[in-house]
Amino acid sequence: MENKLYNACLEGNKSELLNLLQEDALLLDRFITGRYPETPLHVASMLGHLEFVDEILTRKPELAKEVDSRNSSPLHLASAKGYLQIVKRLLQVDPDMCLVSDIDGRNPLHTAAMKGHFDVLKELVQARPWAARVLMDQSETILHACVRCNQLEALTLLVERVSDHEFLNCKNHDGNTILHLAIAAKQTKIINLLISSTTIDVNCVNEDGFTALDLLSRNQRDAIDKEIVESLRRMGATHGQDKPLSNSQLKAIRTKILSSTWDQPNAASKSKKRKDGKRSVKNKNGDWLERKRNTLMLVASLLAAMAFQAGINPPSGVWQDNGPSGFSSTESNGKNHTAGFSVLADNHQRVYTLFIAWNTTGFLASLSIILMLISGLPLRRRFFMWVLMVIMWVAITAMALTYLECLVALTPDHQNSLLITILGIAVLVWIGLMLILLLGHMIRVLFRLIKYLRKSVMRLMRLMNPIATRPALV
């Protein structure tokens, strides 16, 4: 049904949509409750099928709030394609979608301005004018986007409708205003608009200390450069460093400004990636702790159940009647047994004592782990998880020894030699495994200690000799 609906969206076949909804009334609801790369409303809005969009919004207006895999809403797609009537219909349903940003940090107003769809932009600004003041990536405004895409008409509208002095002179992450961008690209019409019709600061400097006038060549400039310089001079523009720039310096600065588009890696995006990387490491550590926590709880519960079962049902069972102890009534040695008590306790006291000791140790260790995990304490640090794992080692070892004592109690005397051989091999393998684990953890702790000491020594050396460790200035 979903495939048929997508085909109907591609063709804008309204009658097919109605037929599909008659067959399955919940067809559109699945795109709200489920997770799809895009909804039928996205497809219809992108292709400009107005009647199809209107029918979907009439039946399920909630779809106007759904976003696709790039976090774009239907309003994003309709604005990018310039479908004015579809934009109006979507705004009737939910005008607040103007504030939703896609994966690139752009809302529908940014998209319409960059594409130069003047009528669409005008409609969006009228619906939610404050959405135009939302910053994009690299701290650029919608005005920066208009200048970069050379959209004079859109820039004029925004300057008239939503710009004030502060917003007009906003800087991006490189400290460039829209005047810096316009002069670097030699966009004469935009420069004249900014100089003559706005309160743009002609002497604003970027991070390199350059004003708009610094971006123009003083030597061998063409007529356009001369006209721009005269206009800037009339507005009181000056050089940032009060000295002319060489042609090579000017070319390097212009290239830097024009190449720092929002689609390329930059300092802001790298900083964001570093933050995201740190966040991902924290999430990774949290996932590791959560997995360890769940595993310890599961294993501890199984060990506790095994220990409890062995404690109430010891090897060899319990006496079923009262009478003399021993293998037969003639070998009682003058001792009596009582119904319900352990047979092993009367016939093999030493083995029974060891059995009870190891079983109780494993049982208490398992209960300790369960108690600590459900206590509500913030056991989020790795140290506490290592403590729980050590207790788990004790519990597993105790249960292994309990198993060995059970074998000793249940094995007849003529099989003792075979039992000793098997137990000897098992004990050696177990000890070897424990030593390997212990050695691995010791090596890991040793590496961390060496790394910590190395950092401490380097820090101490920097404190004792700060000049020697300071990087040379060029």
Short mmCIF file of C-alpha atoms in Angstrom, two decimals:
data_model
loop_
_atom_site.label_atom_id
_atom_site.label_comp_id
_atom_site.label_asym_id
_atom_site.label_seq_id
_atom_site.Cartn_x
_atom_site.Cartn_y
_atom_site.Cartn_z
CA MET A 1 0.00 0.00 0.00
CA GLU A 2 2.86 2.39 0.77
CA ASN A 3 4.39 1.78 -2.66
CA LYS A 4 1.07 2.46 -4.37
CA LEU A 5 0.70 5.65 -2.37
CA TYR A 6 4.18 6.82 -3.38
CA ASN A 7 3.35 6.19 -7.03
CA ALA A 8 0.20 8.23 -6.64
CA CYS A 9 2.28 11.02 -5.08
CA LEU A 10 4.70 11.03 -8.00
CA GLU A 11 1.85 11.42 -10.45
CA GLY A 12 -0.26 13.69 -8.26
CA ASN A 13 -3.17 11.30 -8.76
CA LYS A 14 -5.79 12.45 -6.29
CA SER A 15 -8.34 9.82 -7.27
CA GLU A 16 -5.82 7.06 -6.64
CA LEU A 17 -5.16 8.54 -3.19
CA LEU A 18 -8.86 8.41 -2.38
CA ASN A 19 -9.12 4.81 -3.56
CA LEU A 20 -6.17 3.77 -1.40
CA LEU A 21 -7.66 5.50 1.64
CA GLN A 22 -10.92 3.65 1.09
CA GLU A 23 -9.02 0.36 1.15
CA ASP A 24 -6.93 1.33 4.18
CA ALA A 25 -8.19 4.24 6.27
CA LEU A 26 -5.05 4.20 8.44
CA LEU A 27 -2.62 4.46 5.54
CA LEU A 28 -1.61 8.06 6.24
CA ASP A 29 -1.47 7.47 9.99
CA ARG A 30 1.37 5.00 9.52
CA PHE A 31 3.56 7.81 8.24
CA ILE A 32 2.94 9.64 11.51
CA THR A 33 3.49 6.75 13.91
CA GLY A 34 6.31 5.09 11.93
CA ARG A 35 9.67 6.32 10.72
CA TYR A 36 10.00 6.77 6.97
CA PRO A 37 12.66 8.59 4.91
CA GLU A 38 9.92 10.90 3.69
CA THR A 39 6.15 11.16 3.79
CA PRO A 40 3.72 11.41 0.84
CA LEU A 41 3.32 15.07 1.72
CA HIS A 42 7.06 15.61 1.20
CA VAL A 43 6.90 14.07 -2.27
CA ALA A 44 3.80 15.96 -3.31
CA SER A 45 5.16 19.28 -1.98
CA MET A 46 8.45 18.81 -3.79
CA LEU A 47 6.74 18.00 -7.09
CA GLY A 48 4.17 20.79 -6.84
CA HIS A 49 0.94 18.72 -6.80
CA LEU A 50 -1.30 21.27 -5.11
CA GLU A 51 -4.58 19.28 -5.16
CA PHE A 52 -2.79 16.21 -3.80
CA VAL A 53 -1.22 18.30 -1.01
CA ASP A 54 -4.55 19.88 -0.18
CA GLU A 55 -6.27 16.49 0.10
CA ILE A 56 -3.58 15.12 2.42
CA LEU A 57 -3.63 18.20 4.64
CA THR A 58 -7.43 18.08 4.82
CA ARG A 59 -7.34 14.50 6.05
CA LYS A 60 -4.11 14.50 8.08
CA PRO A 61 -2.82 18.02 8.86
CA GLU A 62 -0.34 16.46 11.31
CA LEU A 63 1.81 15.41 8.35
CA ALA A 64 2.82 19.04 7.88
CA LYS A 65 4.96 18.70 11.02
CA GLU A 66 6.78 15.54 9.90
CA VAL A 67 10.41 15.83 8.75
CA ASP A 68 12.36 13.60 6.40
CA SER A 69 15.79 11.99 6.83
CA ARG A 70 17.47 15.40 6.41
CA ASN A 71 15.13 16.99 8.95
CA SER A 72 13.41 18.91 6.17
CA SER A 73 9.70 19.58 6.43
CA PRO A 74 7.31 19.76 3.45
CA LEU A 75 7.54 23.53 3.84
CA HIS A 76 11.31 23.35 3.24
CA LEU A 77 10.80 21.47 -0.03
CA ALA A 78 7.98 23.66 -1.31
CA SER A 79 9.98 26.81 -0.48
CA ALA A 80 13.07 25.46 -2.25
CA LYS A 81 11.06 24.74 -5.41
CA GLY A 82 9.15 28.04 -5.23
CA TYR A 83 5.62 26.60 -5.13
CA LEU A 84 3.79 29.59 -3.68
CA GLN A 85 0.29 28.07 -3.41
CA ILE A 86 1.59 24.98 -1.63
CA VAL A 87 3.57 27.20 0.75
CA LYS A 88 0.41 29.16 1.55
CA ARG A 89 -1.53 25.96 2.19
CA LEU A 90 1.17 24.60 4.50
CA LEU A 91 1.34 27.90 6.39
CA GLN A 92 -2.41 27.72 7.00
CA VAL A 93 -1.92 24.41 8.77
CA ASP A 94 1.14 25.27 10.87
CA PRO A 95 3.04 28.55 10.36
CA ASP A 96 5.49 27.61 13.14
CA MET A 97 7.20 25.21 10.72
CA CYS A 98 9.01 28.33 9.49
CA LEU A 99 11.19 27.98 12.60
CA VAL A 100 12.26 24.37 11.98
CA SER A 101 15.86 23.99 10.76
CA ASP A 102 17.06 21.17 8.57
CA ILE A 103 20.30 19.20 8.91
CA ASP A 104 22.24 22.15 7.42
CA GLY A 105 20.78 24.60 9.95
CA ARG A 106 18.48 26.32 7.44
CA ASN A 107 14.79 27.02 7.91
CA PRO A 108 12.34 27.54 4.99
CA LEU A 109 13.05 31.29 4.92
CA HIS A 110 16.77 30.65 4.44
CA THR A 111 16.03 28.22 1.63
CA ALA A 112 13.66 30.56 -0.18
CA ALA A 113 16.08 33.49 0.11
CA MET A 114 19.02 31.48 -1.23
CA LYS A 115 16.96 30.23 -4.17
CA GLY A 116 15.64 33.73 -4.91
CA HIS A 117 11.94 32.85 -4.66
CA PHE A 118 10.79 36.35 -3.79
CA ASP A 119 7.04 35.70 -3.54
CA VAL A 120 7.56 32.64 -1.35
CA LEU A 121 9.98 34.52 0.89
CA LYS A 122 7.53 37.39 1.21
CA GLU A 123 4.79 34.98 2.30
CA LEU A 124 7.06 33.28 4.83
CA VAL A 125 8.27 36.57 6.29
CA GLN A 126 4.70 37.74 6.68
CA ALA A 127 3.78 34.53 8.52
CA ARG A 128 6.75 34.38 10.90
CA PRO A 129 9.06 37.41 10.54
CA TRP A 130 11.25 36.43 13.51
CA ALA A 131 12.21 33.20 11.73
CA ALA A 132 14.39 35.35 9.45
CA ARG A 133 16.55 36.28 12.45
CA VAL A 134 17.52 32.69 13.20
CA LEU A 135 21.23 32.12 12.60
CA MET A 136 22.48 29.40 10.28
CA ASP A 137 25.71 27.43 10.58
CA GLN A 138 28.91 29.46 10.98
CA SER A 139 26.82 32.14 12.72
CA GLU A 140 25.66 33.52 9.37
CA THR A 141 22.37 35.33 8.99
CA ILE A 142 19.86 35.12 6.18
CA LEU A 143 21.41 38.34 4.89
CA HIS A 144 24.77 36.58 4.48
CA ALA A 145 22.97 33.88 2.50
CA CYS A 146 21.39 36.45 0.17
CA VAL A 147 24.76 38.10 -0.49
CA ARG A 148 26.56 34.79 -1.07
CA CYS A 149 23.88 33.71 -3.55
CA ASN A 150 23.67 37.23 -5.06
CA GLN A 151 19.96 37.56 -4.40
CA LEU A 152 19.45 41.34 -4.49
CA GLU A 153 15.63 41.27 -4.52
CA ALA A 154 15.43 38.96 -1.51
CA LEU A 155 18.01 41.05 0.34
CA THR A 156 16.02 44.22 -0.33
CA LEU A 157 12.87 42.64 1.08
CA LEU A 158 14.63 41.43 4.22
CA VAL A 159 16.35 44.76 4.80
CA GLU A 160 12.99 46.50 4.66
CA ARG A 161 11.02 43.98 6.73
CA VAL A 162 13.17 42.41 9.43
CA SER A 163 16.53 44.19 9.63
CA ASP A 164 17.65 46.62 12.28
CA HIS A 165 21.12 48.11 12.79
CA GLU A 166 22.38 45.25 14.96
CA PHE A 167 21.08 42.47 12.71
CA LEU A 168 22.33 44.26 9.60
CA ASN A 169 25.88 44.38 11.00
CA CYS A 170 26.01 40.83 12.32
CA LYS A 171 29.31 39.02 11.76
CA ASN A 172 29.86 35.39 10.85
CA HIS A 173 32.48 33.18 12.50
CA ASP A 174 35.23 34.94 10.47
CA GLY A 175 34.03 38.35 11.60
CA ASN A 176 32.79 39.31 8.12
CA THR A 177 29.65 41.39 7.69
CA ILE A 178 27.50 41.26 4.58
CA LEU A 179 29.42 44.30 3.31
CA HIS A 180 32.69 42.36 3.48
CA LEU A 181 31.13 39.54 1.47
CA ALA A 182 29.60 41.87 -1.11
CA ILE A 183 32.86 43.77 -1.68
CA ALA A 184 34.93 40.57 -1.84
CA ALA A 185 32.60 39.34 -4.61
CA LYS A 186 32.36 42.83 -6.21
CA GLN A 187 28.57 42.81 -6.14
CA THR A 188 28.07 46.45 -7.08
CA LYS A 189 24.28 46.58 -6.84
CA ILE A 190 24.24 45.02 -3.37
CA ILE A 191 27.06 47.32 -2.23
CA ASN A 192 25.17 50.39 -3.44
CA LEU A 193 22.01 49.17 -1.70
CA LEU A 194 23.84 48.67 1.59
CA ILE A 195 25.66 51.98 1.43
CA SER A 196 22.76 54.16 0.31
CA SER A 197 19.70 52.56 1.94
CA THR A 198 20.89 50.96 5.19
CA THR A 199 22.84 51.75 8.33
CA ILE A 200 25.65 49.35 7.50
CA ASP A 201 28.90 50.06 9.37
CA VAL A 202 31.45 50.72 6.62
CA ASN A 203 34.36 50.69 9.10
CA CYS A 204 33.55 47.36 10.77
CA VAL A 205 36.64 45.12 10.89
CA ASN A 206 36.73 41.34 10.60
CA GLU A 207 38.94 38.94 12.55
CA ASP A 208 41.92 39.81 10.35
CA GLY A 209 41.52 43.48 11.19
CA PHE A 210 40.35 44.52 7.72
CA THR A 211 37.55 46.91 6.88
CA ALA A 212 35.53 46.86 3.70
CA LEU A 213 37.87 49.42 2.16
CA ASP A 214 40.85 47.16 2.82
CA LEU A 215 39.38 44.58 0.47
CA LEU A 216 39.69 46.90 -2.50
CA SER A 217 42.94 47.31 -4.40
CA ARG A 218 44.59 50.74 -4.37
CA ASN A 219 46.78 49.90 -7.31
CA GLN A 220 45.57 49.16 -10.84
CA ARG A 221 41.94 49.11 -9.77
CA ASP A 222 39.28 49.06 -12.45
CA ALA A 223 36.33 51.40 -12.84
CA ILE A 224 34.13 49.28 -10.60
CA ASP A 225 36.68 49.34 -7.80
CA LYS A 226 37.08 53.10 -8.15
CA GLU A 227 33.33 53.67 -8.00
CA ILE A 228 32.97 51.51 -4.89
CA VAL A 229 35.90 53.23 -3.18
CA GLU A 230 34.41 56.66 -3.83
CA SER A 231 31.07 55.56 -2.41
CA LEU A 232 32.74 54.17 0.69
CA ARG A 233 34.81 57.31 1.11
CA ARG A 234 31.67 59.44 1.03
CA MET A 235 30.29 57.32 3.89
CA GLY A 236 33.46 57.91 5.93
CA ALA A 237 35.15 54.57 5.27
CA THR A 238 38.78 54.16 6.29
CA HIS A 239 41.43 51.47 6.18
CA GLY A 240 41.59 49.23 9.21
CA GLN A 241 45.37 49.38 9.56
CA ASP A 242 45.68 52.76 7.82
CA LYS A 243 48.01 51.34 5.16
CA PRO A 244 47.40 50.03 1.66
CA LEU A 245 47.38 46.32 0.87
CA SER A 246 49.40 44.70 -1.87
CA ASN A 247 47.67 42.88 -4.69
CA SER A 248 48.83 39.51 -3.33
CA GLN A 249 47.47 40.32 0.12
CA LEU A 250 44.18 41.51 -1.36
CA LYS A 251 43.83 38.36 -3.48
CA ALA A 252 44.50 36.12 -0.48
CA ILE A 253 41.94 37.93 1.66
CA ARG A 254 39.25 37.85 -1.02
CA THR A 255 39.85 34.16 -1.66
CA LYS A 256 39.56 33.43 2.04
CA ILE A 257 36.27 35.31 2.38
CA LEU A 258 34.67 33.87 -0.74
CA SER A 259 35.79 30.30 -0.05
CA SER A 260 34.46 30.22 3.51
CA THR A 261 31.01 29.01 2.43
CA TRP A 262 28.72 27.25 4.81
CA ASP A 263 28.98 23.98 2.86
CA GLN A 264 32.74 23.66 3.51
CA PRO A 265 34.51 22.62 6.73
CA ASN A 266 35.38 25.56 8.94
CA ALA A 267 36.40 26.42 12.44
CA ALA A 268 32.83 26.51 13.71
CA SER A 269 31.90 23.16 12.21
CA LYS A 270 35.17 21.63 13.46
CA SER A 271 34.44 22.93 16.93
CA LYS A 272 30.97 21.41 16.68
CA LYS A 273 32.46 18.10 15.56
CA ARG A 274 34.85 18.14 18.51
CA LYS A 275 31.95 18.72 20.87
CA ASP A 276 29.95 15.99 19.15
CA GLY A 277 33.00 13.71 19.42
CA LYS A 278 33.27 14.31 23.16
CA ARG A 279 29.56 13.74 23.50
CA SER A 280 29.81 10.50 21.52
CA VAL A 281 32.66 9.32 23.80
CA LYS A 282 30.51 10.04 26.83
CA ASN A 283 27.59 8.22 25.25
CA LYS A 284 29.88 5.33 24.40
CA ASN A 285 31.10 5.12 28.01
CA GLY A 286 27.51 5.29 29.23
CA ASP A 287 26.52 2.47 26.88
CA TRP A 288 29.48 0.39 28.12
CA LEU A 289 28.47 0.91 31.75
CA GLU A 290 24.84 0.10 31.00
CA ARG A 291 25.79 -3.13 29.21
CA LYS A 292 28.06 -4.16 32.10
CA ARG A 293 25.34 -3.32 34.59
CA ASN A 294 22.74 -5.46 32.81
CA THR A 295 25.18 -8.35 32.38
CA LEU A 296 26.20 -8.32 36.04
CA MET A 297 22.57 -8.26 37.15
CA LEU A 298 21.71 -11.25 34.94
CA VAL A 299 24.71 -13.37 35.98
CA ALA A 300 24.33 -12.48 39.66
CA SER A 301 20.67 -13.50 39.61
CA LEU A 302 21.53 -16.87 38.02
CA LEU A 303 24.31 -17.55 40.52
CA ALA A 304 22.10 -16.61 43.47
CA ALA A 305 19.37 -18.96 42.22
CA MET A 306 21.89 -21.80 41.81
CA ALA A 307 23.35 -21.25 45.28
CA PHE A 308 19.92 -21.11 46.89
CA GLN A 309 18.84 -24.30 45.15
CA ALA A 310 22.03 -26.11 46.20
CA GLY A 311 21.64 -24.91 49.79
CA ILE A 312 18.12 -26.25 50.29
CA ASN A 313 18.82 -29.41 48.25
CA PRO A 314 22.35 -30.49 49.24
CA PRO A 315 24.16 -33.36 47.45
CA SER A 316 23.02 -36.85 48.53
CA GLY A 317 19.68 -35.37 49.60
CA VAL A 318 18.18 -35.40 53.09
CA TRP A 319 17.13 -38.19 55.44
CA GLN A 320 13.58 -39.40 54.92
CA ASP A 321 13.14 -40.98 58.36
CA ASN A 322 14.54 -41.06 61.86
CA GLY A 323 17.05 -43.79 62.70
CA PRO A 324 20.70 -44.71 63.08
CA SER A 325 23.17 -42.91 60.79
CA GLY A 326 25.46 -44.78 58.41
CA PHE A 327 25.19 -46.66 55.16
CA SER A 328 23.07 -49.37 56.87
CA SER A 329 21.50 -49.98 60.20
CA THR A 330 24.38 -52.29 61.20
CA GLU A 331 27.01 -49.58 60.50
CA SER A 332 25.43 -46.81 62.47
CA ASN A 333 28.37 -46.42 64.86
CA GLY A 334 25.92 -45.48 67.56
CA LYS A 335 24.74 -42.27 65.74
CA ASN A 336 21.18 -41.44 64.92
CA HIS A 337 19.85 -39.30 62.06
CA THR A 338 16.76 -37.11 61.87
CA ALA A 339 14.37 -36.80 58.94
CA GLY A 340 14.89 -33.64 56.88
CA PHE A 341 18.59 -33.21 57.70
CA SER A 342 21.41 -33.59 55.19
CA VAL A 343 22.79 -37.04 54.54
CA LEU A 344 26.14 -35.51 53.56
CA ALA A 345 26.41 -33.73 56.93
CA ASP A 346 26.26 -37.07 58.78
CA ASN A 347 28.39 -39.19 56.44
CA HIS A 348 31.03 -36.66 55.26
CA GLN A 349 31.27 -33.80 57.72
CA ARG A 350 34.46 -32.24 56.27
CA VAL A 351 33.12 -32.22 52.73
CA TYR A 352 29.79 -30.84 53.91
CA THR A 353 31.54 -28.04 55.81
CA LEU A 354 33.49 -26.97 52.70
CA PHE A 355 30.37 -27.28 50.56
CA ILE A 356 28.41 -24.98 52.87
CA ALA A 357 31.30 -22.49 53.09
CA TRP A 358 31.79 -22.12 49.33
CA ASN A 359 28.07 -22.15 48.53
CA THR A 360 27.34 -19.48 51.14
CA THR A 361 30.21 -17.34 49.85
CA GLY A 362 28.90 -17.49 46.30
CA PHE A 363 25.33 -16.82 47.46
CA LEU A 364 26.27 -13.77 49.55
CA ALA A 365 28.54 -12.37 46.79
CA SER A 366 25.71 -12.66 44.25
CA LEU A 367 23.23 -11.02 46.60
CA SER A 368 25.73 -8.22 47.27
CA ILE A 369 25.96 -7.47 43.54
CA ILE A 370 22.18 -7.47 43.15
CA LEU A 371 21.75 -5.22 46.19
CA MET A 372 24.31 -2.70 44.94
CA LEU A 373 22.77 -2.60 41.46
CA ILE A 374 19.23 -1.98 42.72
CA SER A 375 20.23 0.34 45.56
CA GLY A 376 19.86 3.45 43.41
CA LEU A 377 23.44 4.59 44.01
CA PRO A 378 25.05 6.44 41.04
CA LEU A 379 27.30 3.56 39.99
CA ARG A 380 28.29 5.33 36.78
CA ARG A 381 32.05 5.40 37.22
CA ARG A 382 34.21 2.63 35.91
CA PHE A 383 35.81 2.15 39.35
CA PHE A 384 32.55 0.98 40.89
CA MET A 385 31.92 -1.31 37.95
CA TRP A 386 35.37 -2.86 38.43
CA VAL A 387 34.52 -3.44 42.11
CA LEU A 388 31.32 -5.20 41.10
CA MET A 389 33.24 -7.33 38.60
CA VAL A 390 35.74 -8.38 41.29
CA ILE A 391 32.85 -9.46 43.52
CA MET A 392 31.49 -11.37 40.54
CA TRP A 393 34.83 -13.17 40.21
CA VAL A 394 34.53 -14.20 43.86
CA ALA A 395 30.99 -15.46 43.31
CA ILE A 396 31.92 -17.48 40.22
CA THR A 397 34.99 -18.98 41.90
CA ALA A 398 32.95 -19.91 44.97
CA MET A 399 30.34 -21.64 42.82
CA ALA A 400 33.08 -23.55 40.98
CA LEU A 401 34.49 -24.79 44.31
CA THR A 402 30.99 -25.71 45.45
CA TYR A 403 30.65 -27.85 42.33
CA LEU A 404 33.96 -29.59 43.10
CA GLU A 405 32.86 -30.41 46.65
CA CYS A 406 29.61 -31.85 45.30
CA LEU A 407 31.59 -34.13 42.96
CA VAL A 408 33.75 -35.30 45.86
CA ALA A 409 30.68 -36.12 47.95
CA LEU A 410 28.90 -38.00 45.15
CA THR A 411 31.86 -39.99 43.78
CA PRO A 412 32.38 -43.52 45.20
CA ASP A 413 35.76 -44.47 46.70
CA HIS A 414 36.84 -46.71 43.78
CA GLN A 415 36.59 -43.73 41.40
CA ASN A 416 38.66 -41.34 43.53
CA SER A 417 41.79 -41.61 41.36
CA LEU A 418 39.88 -40.60 38.21
CA LEU A 419 38.16 -37.78 40.07
CA ILE A 420 41.45 -36.42 41.40
CA THR A 421 42.94 -36.39 37.89
CA ILE A 422 39.98 -34.54 36.40
CA LEU A 423 39.80 -32.07 39.25
CA GLY A 424 43.53 -31.42 39.06
CA ILE A 425 43.31 -30.55 35.36
CA ALA A 426 40.25 -28.38 35.93
CA VAL A 427 41.92 -26.49 38.80
CA LEU A 428 45.04 -25.83 36.71
CA VAL A 429 42.98 -24.52 33.79
CA TRP A 430 40.95 -22.30 36.10
CA ILE A 431 44.05 -20.90 37.83
CA GLY A 432 45.65 -20.25 34.44
CA LEU A 433 42.59 -18.36 33.21
CA MET A 434 42.46 -16.25 36.37
CA LEU A 435 46.16 -15.42 36.07
CA ILE A 436 45.71 -14.35 32.44
CA LEU A 437 42.82 -12.06 33.39
CA LEU A 438 44.75 -10.65 36.34
CA LEU A 439 47.82 -10.05 34.18
CA GLY A 440 45.76 -8.30 31.52
CA HIS A 441 44.23 -5.91 34.05
CA MET A 442 47.60 -5.26 35.68
CA ILE A 443 49.13 -4.34 32.31
CA ARG A 444 46.21 -2.03 31.58
CA VAL A 445 46.56 -0.28 34.95
CA LEU A 446 50.31 -0.01 34.43
CA PHE A 447 49.87 1.69 31.05
CA ARG A 448 47.43 4.18 32.54
CA LEU A 449 49.81 4.89 35.41
CA ILE A 450 52.71 5.50 33.01
CA LYS A 451 50.55 7.81 30.89
CA TYR A 452 49.46 9.75 33.97
CA LEU A 453 53.04 10.08 35.25
CA ARG A 454 54.22 11.23 31.83
CA LYS A 455 51.60 13.96 31.71
CA SER A 456 52.48 15.01 35.25
CA VAL A 457 56.18 15.27 34.39
CA MET A 458 55.45 17.32 31.25
CA ARG A 459 53.18 19.63 33.22
CA LEU A 460 55.85 20.06 35.90
CA MET A 461 58.49 20.82 33.25
CA ARG A 462 56.29 23.49 31.69
CA LEU A 463 55.76 25.10 35.09
CA MET A 464 59.47 25.06 35.89
CA ASN A 465 60.64 26.32 32.48
CA PRO A 466 57.77 28.12 30.71
CA ILE A 467 60.02 30.01 28.30
CA ALA A 468 61.71 26.95 26.86
CA THR A 469 58.41 25.20 26.21
CA ARG A 470 56.72 28.28 24.67
CA PRO A 471 56.35 28.07 20.87
CA ALA A 472 58.50 30.49 18.91
CA LEU A 473 56.83 33.53 17.44
CA VAL A 474 57.32 34.17 13.73
#
